[in-house]
Structure formats: C-alpha cells, structure tokens
C-alpha cells in the first residue's frame, strides 16, 4: 500500500482494521509505521482488555512499558491476569505502571499472597483509594487468605464485583476475616461469585445473609453433604434462610451429585429472580479442570420443574451419549429450546432454555456494559487456547 493510498483511508476504517487484530505485538509493529498509525494502533490497544497469561506475556508488556518510561501514552482501562503456575515477578512489576485512576476492570485470578501484598501496601496503600474510584474489579485469589481479605476491605467503597475462592480446609477457630462476615460493607457490590470446596449450605447462608444488596450471584459448593446431615431440610430452609428480594440473576454450578434441596434453598432465598442458569458440566478453574458426572432424564426434569417459574431459565449439563437422543426428544416435546455439542467420546453437553416473558423485556439487572475483546500478547494457538481457557 502506498503512502498516498494509506492517507486516503479515513481514521474510522483504520480503527475497524486495527480492532480486528488480536495480537499486541502485531499492533505494536503497526504503531511503528508512521505517526498516524502510532496514534490509531495505541488507541486500539488501550481500548481492549489486555490479557496476560504466561510469563512471556508479562515480560513483553513490561518491556513495552519500560520503553515508554514506565508509562503508556494512553491509560490502561482493562487488564486481565491469569497466570497458571507461572513466576509472578513480572506480573507484580507491571502493577505500579498500569493500575491508575483510569483503570476500570482488573480481572483474572492469581495464586500468591505476595502479588496481593504489593497491591495492598504499595498500590492502594501509598496512593490512597479515592483516586481509584473507576475501578470495579480486582483479580481473585486462588484461595481466600488474610491479605486478600484486607485488600477487599481496603477497596470496600469502590468494588462492584468480587470472586471468593475457598480451597483450603479451615479448622476451628475459623479465621476472623472482617470482610467475609460483613460483605454489606462493600457498599457498591453488585455481583458475587462464591466458589467453595469447604462450605456447606449453612456456612454459605451465614455469609450471604450479609450481602442482601447484590444483584448477580454465582454459586458453587463442592462438598458432598450440602446440608450437614439435616433430616427435615424443607423445615430447615424455612427457619434458617434469610430471603433477599434484590437478586435478579443467579447461576448455580453443580459438580457433585445433584441435590434437589439445594435448588429449593436458592429458589426460596431469592424469590424475585429474573434469570437463572443451572450448570452441571466439566469444571474449569484457574488451577485445573475437573470432569463432572452426567445427568439423567429424571434429574433434568427435576431441575427444570423447580426453576421454570423464573422468567428466563437455562439448564446446561453433561449427558451420556447413549441417553442423548431420548433427553433431547423429551426437552423438545416440552417446548424447550435445545442446543447440543459433543464433548468427549462418551458425553455431550445439552443446553435447555425456557422463558416465561417476551424477549423484548430485558432484565433491569443485566450488566450495563460489556468488556471489550481480549488482546493477547501474540496470536493464540489452538493448543494454548485450550490449555489456558477457564
């Protein structure tokens, strides 16, 4: 392309072209062509969700920042870090350069208290919190800890969405985390992802009763005995459950045996749900993936019967290939919209969706904004996509 031809193309068209480039390195190369491309390419870069997965990604981005004197000509608004068993040195080094008052979302999940210690004592400790009022999220910790609890407390007046992962076994006395028992102190909290390998329903109820103002909730309890030996579960639910009228969107992730009482519990606790998703599919966590047993037709019918009063409801589950045709025929005959894709040689994933309202009536609790497309440091291969996707 000649310079004359390049100059004739409007900036809007170049932005469309640059926005389709999914490699940070490619956009950096484009920015070196001339001053006009530099401005447009940098705009394309910093309007995307810059995603760092490997140590190579972190080193590449860190070196780019160093070449610019530790600053970018445009502020980083969206950043995702999700290293999986990677050295975290360069990930930590990036934080002072990019976490500024312009940042809106800092997503991902990180394993390492030292990473969050840098954020607690250096990023938000020295500069104060008020100047970060645009920040809505921070990366989750692979497992909840004192440092992460202190960090959430420090940011309690600005965060809108948090993820709580509990992987350890906590013995008596349980650590007195001041945020976990007072989630209502996170005044702007709208969305909570509660993911636990150690809590039963009673434990979770104690925590959730302190955040009655949230609008979106994702729950996963990976324990065998959800109700800790209770015999009259219906009575327990009515006596011990604090109802919440504000929650509009609920997602339940099931990986152990399907327990119908758990669906009864959440439906009783959140009577005004506008949208619900129940998933029983293979679990993908930042630290690994786990297979999940298939659901049979009776369990599928049970879940759908319990959630069908919600205006919009979806069940997504693993099914055995030998039962796939019967399950799909049953779902279609009952009027559900059904999708299916093959997962393994023995199982498929089936999604059944139903609705009790017009599609035009959208939930008032839906996300007001959608994250921009991710921007990787280099073009992702099929292998790295499969390995790092979670």
Coordinates of C-alpha atoms in Angstrom, one line a residue:
X1 CA 0.0 0.0 0.0
X2 CA 1.4 3.4 -1.0
X3 CA 1.5 6.2 1.4
X4 CA -1.0 8.1 -0.7
X5 CA -3.4 5.2 -0.6
X6 CA -2.9 4.9 3.2
X7 CA -3.6 8.6 3.7
X8 CA -6.8 8.5 1.7
X9 CA -8.4 5.9 4.1
X10 CA -10.4 7.6 6.9
X11 CA -9.3 7.0 10.6
X12 CA -12.6 5.2 11.3
X13 CA -11.7 2.5 8.7
X14 CA -8.2 2.1 10.1
X15 CA -9.7 1.7 13.6
X16 CA -12.0 -1.1 12.3
X17 CA -9.0 -2.8 10.8
X18 CA -6.8 -2.4 14.0
X19 CA -9.7 -3.6 16.2
X20 CA -9.7 -6.9 14.4
X21 CA -6.0 -7.6 15.2
X22 CA -5.8 -9.9 18.2
X23 CA -2.1 -9.6 18.8
X24 CA -0.5 -7.0 21.0
X25 CA 2.8 -7.5 19.1
X26 CA 1.2 -7.0 15.7
X27 CA -0.4 -3.7 16.8
X28 CA 3.0 -2.5 18.2
X29 CA 4.5 -3.2 14.8
X30 CA 1.7 -1.2 13.2
X31 CA 2.4 1.7 15.5
X32 CA 5.9 1.9 14.1
X33 CA 4.8 2.6 10.6
X34 CA 4.2 6.4 11.0
X35 CA 2.8 8.8 13.5
X36 CA -0.8 8.4 12.3
X37 CA -0.7 4.7 12.7
X38 CA 1.0 5.0 16.1
X39 CA -1.9 7.0 17.4
X40 CA -4.6 4.7 16.0
X41 CA -2.8 1.5 17.0
X42 CA -2.3 2.7 20.5
X43 CA -6.0 3.7 20.7
X44 CA -6.9 0.1 19.6
X45 CA -4.5 -1.4 22.1
X46 CA -5.8 0.5 25.2
X47 CA -9.4 0.2 24.3
X48 CA -9.1 -3.6 24.6
X49 CA -8.9 -6.0 27.5
X50 CA -5.1 -6.6 27.7
X51 CA -4.7 -10.2 28.7
X52 CA -1.6 -11.7 30.3
X53 CA -1.4 -15.5 30.7
X54 CA 2.2 -16.6 30.5
X55 CA 5.5 -15.2 31.8
X56 CA 6.3 -14.3 28.2
X57 CA 3.2 -12.2 28.1
X58 CA 4.1 -10.3 31.2
X59 CA 7.8 -9.7 30.1
X60 CA 6.6 -8.5 26.7
X61 CA 4.1 -6.0 28.2
X62 CA 6.6 -4.9 30.9
X63 CA 9.4 -4.2 28.4
X64 CA 6.9 -2.2 26.3
X65 CA 6.1 -0.1 29.3
X66 CA 9.8 0.4 30.1
X67 CA 10.5 1.7 26.6
X68 CA 7.9 4.4 27.2
X69 CA 9.5 5.3 30.5
X70 CA 7.1 3.2 32.6
X71 CA 4.0 4.9 31.1
X72 CA 1.7 4.4 28.2
X73 CA 0.6 7.3 26.1
X74 CA -2.9 6.2 26.8
X75 CA -4.1 4.8 30.1
X76 CA -4.8 1.1 30.5
X77 CA -8.6 0.7 31.3
X78 CA -9.0 -3.1 31.2
X79 CA -6.4 -5.7 32.2
X80 CA -6.7 -9.4 32.8
X81 CA -4.0 -11.5 34.5
X82 CA -4.5 -15.3 34.8
X83 CA -1.1 -16.9 35.2
X84 CA -1.2 -20.6 35.7
X85 CA 1.8 -21.9 37.6
X86 CA 3.9 -19.1 36.2
X87 CA 6.6 -17.0 38.0
X88 CA 4.8 -13.8 39.2
X89 CA 7.7 -11.4 39.3
X90 CA 6.9 -9.5 36.1
X91 CA 3.2 -9.7 36.8
X92 CA 3.8 -7.9 40.1
X93 CA 6.2 -5.4 38.4
X94 CA 3.5 -4.3 35.9
X95 CA 1.0 -3.3 38.6
X96 CA 2.6 0.2 39.5
X97 CA 2.7 1.1 35.8
X98 CA -0.9 0.3 34.9
X99 CA -3.1 0.4 38.0
X100 CA -4.0 4.1 37.9
X101 CA -7.1 6.2 38.5
X102 CA -8.1 5.4 34.8
X103 CA -8.4 1.7 35.3
X104 CA -11.9 0.3 35.2
X105 CA -11.6 -3.5 35.4
X106 CA -8.7 -5.6 36.7
X107 CA -9.8 -9.2 36.1
X108 CA -8.3 -12.7 36.3
X109 CA -7.1 -15.0 39.1
X110 CA -3.7 -15.2 40.7
X111 CA -2.0 -17.7 43.1
X112 CA 0.2 -15.9 45.5
X113 CA -0.2 -13.7 48.6
X114 CA 2.9 -11.6 47.7
X115 CA 1.1 -10.4 44.5
X116 CA -1.8 -9.1 46.5
X117 CA 0.5 -7.7 49.2
X118 CA 2.0 -5.4 46.5
X119 CA -1.5 -4.2 45.7
X120 CA -2.5 -3.7 49.4
X121 CA 0.6 -1.9 50.7
X122 CA 2.1 -0.3 47.6
X123 CA -0.6 0.4 45.0
X124 CA -3.5 1.2 47.3
X125 CA -1.5 1.9 50.5
X126 CA 0.6 4.7 49.3
X127 CA -1.7 6.4 46.8
X128 CA -5.0 6.0 48.8
X129 CA -8.2 4.6 47.4
X130 CA -10.4 7.5 46.4
X131 CA -8.4 8.2 43.2
X132 CA -9.2 4.6 42.0
X133 CA -13.0 5.2 42.1
X134 CA -13.3 4.0 38.5
X135 CA -12.0 0.5 39.4
X136 CA -14.8 -2.1 39.6
X137 CA -13.0 -5.4 39.9
X138 CA -9.7 -6.9 41.0
X139 CA -8.3 -10.4 40.3
X140 CA -9.5 -13.2 42.6
X141 CA -7.1 -15.2 44.8
X142 CA -6.9 -18.9 44.1
X143 CA -7.8 -19.3 47.8
X144 CA -9.1 -16.8 50.3
X145 CA -6.4 -15.5 52.7
X146 CA -5.8 -12.7 55.2
X147 CA -4.0 -10.5 52.7
X148 CA -6.9 -10.8 50.2
X149 CA -9.5 -10.1 52.9
X150 CA -7.5 -7.0 53.9
X151 CA -7.3 -5.9 50.3
X152 CA -11.1 -6.2 49.8
X153 CA -11.6 -4.2 53.0
X154 CA -9.3 -1.5 51.7
X155 CA -11.3 -1.3 48.5
X156 CA -14.7 -1.8 50.1
X157 CA -16.1 1.6 48.8
X158 CA -15.3 1.1 45.1
X159 CA -15.5 -2.5 44.1
X160 CA -18.7 -3.7 42.3
X161 CA -17.8 -7.3 41.6
X162 CA -15.8 -9.9 43.6
X163 CA -14.9 -13.6 43.3
X164 CA -14.3 -15.6 46.5
X165 CA -12.5 -18.9 46.1
X166 CA -12.1 -21.2 49.1
X167 CA -9.9 -24.2 48.5
X168 CA -8.2 -24.8 51.9
X169 CA -9.5 -26.8 54.9
X170 CA -10.2 -24.4 57.8
X171 CA -10.0 -25.8 61.3
X172 CA -11.5 -24.2 64.5
X173 CA -11.2 -21.5 65.2
X174 CA -12.1 -20.3 61.7
X175 CA -10.1 -17.2 60.7
X176 CA -11.9 -14.0 61.6
X177 CA -12.0 -12.3 58.2
X178 CA -13.7 -9.0 58.6
X179 CA -14.9 -8.7 55.0
X180 CA -16.3 -12.3 54.7
X181 CA -18.6 -11.7 57.7
X182 CA -19.6 -8.2 56.6
X183 CA -20.0 -8.2 52.8
X184 CA -22.5 -5.5 53.3
X185 CA -19.5 -3.2 54.0
X186 CA -18.7 -3.4 50.3
X187 CA -21.3 -0.8 49.6
X188 CA -21.3 -0.8 45.8
X189 CA -21.2 -4.6 45.5
X190 CA -23.5 -5.7 42.7
X191 CA -22.1 -9.2 41.7
X192 CA -20.6 -12.0 43.8
X193 CA -19.0 -15.3 42.6
X194 CA -18.9 -17.7 45.6
X195 CA -16.8 -20.8 44.8
X196 CA -16.1 -23.1 47.8
X197 CA -14.6 -26.5 48.4
X198 CA -15.2 -26.3 52.2
X199 CA -18.6 -24.6 52.9
X200 CA -21.9 -26.3 53.2
X201 CA -25.3 -24.5 52.8
X202 CA -25.4 -23.4 56.4
X203 CA -21.9 -21.9 56.2
X204 CA -22.8 -20.1 53.0
X205 CA -26.1 -18.8 54.3
X206 CA -24.2 -17.2 57.2
X207 CA -22.1 -15.3 54.7
X208 CA -24.8 -14.5 52.1
X209 CA -27.2 -13.0 54.7
X210 CA -24.8 -10.1 55.0
X211 CA -24.9 -9.1 51.3
X212 CA -28.6 -8.6 50.6
X213 CA -27.9 -5.8 48.2
X214 CA -26.3 -7.8 45.4
X215 CA -28.0 -8.2 42.0
X216 CA -26.0 -11.1 40.5
X217 CA -24.7 -14.2 42.2
X218 CA -22.8 -17.3 41.0
X219 CA -22.6 -20.2 43.5
X220 CA -20.6 -23.4 43.6
X221 CA -20.3 -25.6 46.7
X222 CA -18.1 -28.6 46.0
X223 CA -18.9 -30.6 49.2
X224 CA -20.6 -33.9 49.4
X225 CA -23.1 -33.2 52.3
X226 CA -24.6 -29.8 51.5
X227 CA -27.0 -29.8 54.5
X228 CA -24.7 -31.3 57.1
X229 CA -26.9 -34.3 58.0
X230 CA -30.1 -32.4 58.3
X231 CA -33.2 -34.7 58.1
X232 CA -36.0 -32.2 57.7
X233 CA -34.4 -30.0 55.0
X234 CA -37.6 -28.2 54.0
X235 CA -38.2 -27.1 57.6
X236 CA -34.5 -26.0 57.9
X237 CA -34.8 -23.9 54.8
X238 CA -37.9 -22.0 56.1
X239 CA -36.5 -21.4 59.5
X240 CA -32.8 -20.5 58.7
X241 CA -32.9 -18.8 55.4
X242 CA -32.9 -15.0 55.1
X243 CA -34.7 -14.1 51.9
X244 CA -33.2 -11.5 49.5
X245 CA -35.6 -9.5 47.2
X246 CA -33.0 -7.7 45.2
X247 CA -31.2 -10.5 43.4
X248 CA -32.1 -10.7 39.7
X249 CA -29.6 -13.0 38.1
X250 CA -28.4 -16.4 39.6
X251 CA -26.0 -19.0 38.3
X252 CA -25.6 -22.4 40.1
X253 CA -22.6 -24.6 39.2
X254 CA -23.0 -28.2 40.3
X255 CA -20.2 -30.8 40.3
X256 CA -21.1 -33.3 43.0
X257 CA -24.3 -35.4 42.9
X258 CA -27.4 -33.4 42.1
X259 CA -29.2 -32.4 45.3
X260 CA -32.7 -31.2 44.6
X261 CA -32.9 -29.5 48.0
X262 CA -30.2 -27.1 47.1
X263 CA -32.3 -25.8 44.2
X264 CA -35.2 -25.5 46.7
X265 CA -33.0 -23.5 49.0
X266 CA -31.8 -20.9 46.4
X267 CA -35.3 -20.6 45.0
X268 CA -36.7 -19.8 48.4
X269 CA -33.9 -17.5 49.3
X270 CA -34.2 -15.4 46.1
X271 CA -37.9 -15.2 45.3
X272 CA -37.6 -12.4 42.7
X273 CA -35.0 -13.9 40.3
X274 CA -35.5 -12.8 36.7
X275 CA -32.8 -15.1 35.2
X276 CA -31.3 -18.4 36.4
X277 CA -28.7 -20.7 34.9
X278 CA -28.0 -24.2 36.4
X279 CA -24.8 -25.9 35.1
X280 CA -23.6 -29.4 35.6
X281 CA -20.7 -29.5 33.2
X282 CA -17.0 -30.1 33.5
X283 CA -15.4 -27.6 35.9
X284 CA -12.7 -25.3 34.6
X285 CA -10.8 -23.5 37.4
X286 CA -7.7 -21.3 37.2
X287 CA -5.7 -24.1 38.9
X288 CA -7.1 -27.1 36.9
X289 CA -10.1 -28.8 35.2
X290 CA -12.3 -31.5 36.7
X291 CA -14.8 -33.9 35.0
X292 CA -18.4 -33.9 36.1
X293 CA -20.9 -36.8 36.1
X294 CA -23.7 -36.8 33.6
X295 CA -27.3 -36.0 34.5
X296 CA -30.1 -38.5 33.7
X297 CA -33.6 -37.6 32.4
X298 CA -35.2 -37.7 35.9
X299 CA -32.7 -35.2 37.3
X300 CA -33.0 -32.9 34.3
X301 CA -36.8 -33.0 34.7
X302 CA -36.4 -32.2 38.5
X303 CA -34.3 -29.2 37.9
X304 CA -36.5 -27.7 35.2
X305 CA -39.6 -28.2 37.3
X306 CA -38.1 -26.3 40.1
X307 CA -36.7 -23.3 38.1
X308 CA -39.4 -22.9 35.4
X309 CA -41.3 -20.2 37.4
X310 CA -38.4 -17.8 36.7
X311 CA -39.0 -15.6 33.7
X312 CA -35.8 -16.8 31.9
X313 CA -34.2 -20.1 32.9
X314 CA -31.5 -22.4 31.5
X315 CA -30.1 -25.8 32.3
X316 CA -26.7 -26.8 30.9
X317 CA -25.5 -30.3 31.7
X318 CA -23.4 -33.3 30.7
X319 CA -25.4 -36.2 29.3
X320 CA -24.4 -39.7 28.2
X321 CA -24.3 -40.2 24.5
X322 CA -26.4 -43.4 25.0
X323 CA -29.2 -41.2 26.5
X324 CA -28.7 -38.1 24.4
X325 CA -31.5 -38.7 21.8
X326 CA -34.1 -39.5 24.4
X327 CA -33.2 -36.5 26.5
X328 CA -33.3 -34.1 23.6
X329 CA -36.6 -35.5 22.4
X330 CA -38.1 -35.1 25.8
X331 CA -36.9 -31.5 26.1
X332 CA -38.1 -30.5 22.6
X333 CA -41.5 -32.1 23.2
X334 CA -41.9 -29.9 26.3
X335 CA -41.2 -26.8 24.3
X336 CA -37.6 -26.1 25.4
X337 CA -35.1 -24.6 23.1
X338 CA -32.3 -27.2 22.9
X339 CA -28.6 -26.9 21.9
X340 CA -26.1 -29.7 21.9
X341 CA -22.4 -30.1 21.3
X342 CA -20.1 -33.2 21.6
X343 CA -17.7 -33.0 24.5
X344 CA -16.0 -36.4 24.8
X345 CA -16.4 -39.8 23.2
X346 CA -18.9 -40.8 25.9
X347 CA -20.7 -37.5 26.8
X348 CA -22.2 -34.4 25.2
X349 CA -23.3 -31.1 26.6
X350 CA -27.0 -30.2 26.3
X351 CA -28.5 -26.8 27.0
X352 CA -32.2 -26.3 27.5
X353 CA -33.6 -22.8 27.7
X354 CA -37.1 -21.7 28.6
X355 CA -38.8 -18.3 29.0
X356 CA -42.0 -17.0 30.7
X357 CA -41.7 -13.5 29.3
X358 CA -41.2 -11.7 26.0
X359 CA -37.7 -11.5 24.7
X360 CA -38.1 -7.7 24.4
X361 CA -38.4 -7.4 28.2
X362 CA -34.8 -7.4 29.2
X363 CA -33.8 -7.7 32.9
X364 CA -33.1 -4.4 34.6
X365 CA -30.2 -6.2 36.4
X366 CA -28.3 -7.1 33.3
X367 CA -24.8 -5.8 33.0
X368 CA -24.8 -2.2 31.9
X369 CA -21.5 -2.7 29.9
X370 CA -19.7 -5.5 28.2
X371 CA -15.9 -5.9 28.5
X372 CA -14.0 -5.2 25.3
X373 CA -12.5 -8.1 23.4
X374 CA -9.3 -9.6 24.9
X375 CA -5.9 -8.6 23.4
X376 CA -3.2 -11.3 23.8
X377 CA 0.5 -10.6 23.5
X378 CA 0.7 -12.8 20.5
X379 CA -1.7 -14.7 18.3
X380 CA -3.0 -17.6 20.4
X381 CA -2.7 -21.1 19.0
X382 CA -5.3 -23.7 19.4
X383 CA -3.1 -25.5 21.9
X384 CA -2.6 -22.5 24.2
X385 CA -6.3 -21.6 24.0
X386 CA -7.3 -25.0 25.2
X387 CA -4.8 -25.1 27.9
X388 CA -5.4 -21.6 29.4
X389 CA -9.1 -21.2 28.9
X390 CA -11.1 -21.2 32.1

